[in-house]
Amino acid sequence: MQRTFTDEIKYQFKTGNLLTKLILLNVGVFLIMAILMLVMYLNNTPKNFIADNILEVFAPNGMIRHNLTHPWSPFIYMFLHLSFWHLLIQMVLLYFTGQLYLQHLDEKKLLNTYIFGGLAGFIFYFAAMNLFPVFEGKQMYYLHGASAATMALLVAVTFHLPRLEVMFFGVFPIKLIIVALLFIMLDLVAIPNDNRGARIAHLGGALYGIWASGFFKKPSFILNRFDLTDLFSPARWFRKSSKLKVKHSNNKRPISDEVYNDRKAATQKRVDDILDKINRSGYESLTKEEKEFLFNSHKNV
């Protein structure tokens, strides 16, 4: 049975790797915002007013009061894009760097670097807006987009694997560190033309990446102890811990070989029936109880 587009998205978010889920989340937020902006536009709301209202709710800026009254904004802004081209560029970079994490590191470091790199970008942006005179009176500008997070990903994996080469446009090899340094240089030279502080946020993400890369091989490092991957595992959101208390006893009554063999045969027959169902209709045709039974039977082998 062919899945619908909506079912395919749900399936990918449920079973895909963390990189796929990150990209889907960014694209999903963009589509929601695009629909919201369309509705506001059809109600004759000025375009600038539309964007400003969305950013006011979901994005941080350089003002202390705004960020205190919108404490979620430093976490949401790194998934928020209002321009298709901004989204496209960031998702290409996210996919490119994310593949390197899946090949050479792991999903946990991918997500931690994305989130903490994005937060570092906000911290540097906020500090710059309030410390440097050139940004005086511009603290109301909002920060949005995944640039700081993706910059952190790129720089962290580069400094972790400084000799790694990648295929540039699939044609010729180039050292990854050259790519990372090029991105950093472009942000540095663009600062005088950036009156909103976004480039500072990019460099904040890059500096976090340099710092974090030194701890990738140290499990005891405090940030490596955070495992945020459960946030992207829908099956675990609703998992309830059992309130039943199991009392173990050393006085278990032994079972006979006949009873044991009967139970084993019944379990094997159930497993065979489930496997036949998978061959006929696919894994998704199984009920929740059948999936759990199959999983537990393999675990107990």
PDB file of N, CA and C in Angstrom, residues 35-47 50:
ATOM      1  N   ILE A  35       2.447  29.814   5.879  1.00  0.00           N
ATOM      2  CA  ILE A  35       0.981  29.797   5.875  1.00  0.00           C
ATOM      3  C   ILE A  35       0.437  30.927   6.743  1.00  0.00           C
ATOM      4  N   LEU A  36       1.045  31.125   7.897  1.00  0.00           N
ATOM      5  CA  LEU A  36       0.618  32.200   8.793  1.00  0.00           C
ATOM      6  C   LEU A  36       0.786  33.564   8.131  1.00  0.00           C
ATOM      7  N   MET A  37       1.902  33.759   7.443  1.00  0.00           N
ATOM      8  CA  MET A  37       2.151  35.024   6.753  1.00  0.00           C
ATOM      9  C   MET A  37       1.164  35.226   5.611  1.00  0.00           C
ATOM     10  N   LEU A  38       0.800  34.124   4.932  1.00  0.00           N
ATOM     11  CA  LEU A  38      -0.171  34.213   3.843  1.00  0.00           C
ATOM     12  C   LEU A  38      -1.538  34.630   4.369  1.00  0.00           C
ATOM     13  N   VAL A  39      -1.951  34.022   5.483  1.00  0.00           N
ATOM     14  CA  VAL A  39      -3.247  34.370   6.076  1.00  0.00           C
ATOM     15  C   VAL A  39      -3.275  35.842   6.474  1.00  0.00           C
ATOM     16  N   MET A  40      -2.195  36.314   7.076  1.00  0.00           N
ATOM     17  CA  MET A  40      -2.130  37.717   7.488  1.00  0.00           C
ATOM     18  C   MET A  40      -2.116  38.644   6.274  1.00  0.00           C
ATOM     19  N   TYR A  41      -1.433  38.212   5.216  1.00  0.00           N
ATOM     20  CA  TYR A  41      -1.381  39.024   3.992  1.00  0.00           C
ATOM     21  C   TYR A  41      -2.765  39.136   3.351  1.00  0.00           C
ATOM     22  N   LEU A  42      -3.501  38.015   3.322  1.00  0.00           N
ATOM     23  CA  LEU A  42      -4.841  38.024   2.734  1.00  0.00           C
ATOM     24  C   LEU A  42      -5.802  38.882   3.546  1.00  0.00           C
ATOM     25  N   ASN A  43      -5.456  39.132   4.795  1.00  0.00           N
ATOM     26  CA  ASN A  43      -6.255  40.030   5.631  1.00  0.00           C
ATOM     27  C   ASN A  43      -5.753  41.467   5.552  1.00  0.00           C
ATOM     28  N   ASN A  44      -4.971  41.730   4.499  1.00  0.00           N
ATOM     29  CA  ASN A  44      -4.496  43.088   4.184  1.00  0.00           C
ATOM     30  C   ASN A  44      -3.543  43.642   5.249  1.00  0.00           C
ATOM     31  N   THR A  45      -2.734  42.745   5.813  1.00  0.00           N
ATOM     32  CA  THR A  45      -1.713  43.174   6.767  1.00  0.00           C
ATOM     33  C   THR A  45      -0.435  43.511   6.010  1.00  0.00           C
ATOM     34  N   PRO A  46       0.190  44.657   6.260  1.00  0.00           N
ATOM     35  CA  PRO A  46       1.436  45.023   5.569  1.00  0.00           C
ATOM     36  C   PRO A  46       2.521  43.971   5.767  1.00  0.00           C
ATOM     37  N   LYS A  47       3.319  43.718   4.718  1.00  0.00           N
ATOM     38  CA  LYS A  47       4.322  42.655   4.761  1.00  0.00           C
ATOM     39  C   LYS A  47       5.313  42.834   5.905  1.00  0.00           C
ATOM     40  N   ILE A  50       3.840  41.901   9.146  1.00  0.00           N
ATOM     41  CA  ILE A  50       3.680  40.451   9.301  1.00  0.00           C
ATOM     42  C   ILE A  50       4.957  39.838   9.864  1.00  0.00           C
TER      43      ILE A  50
END
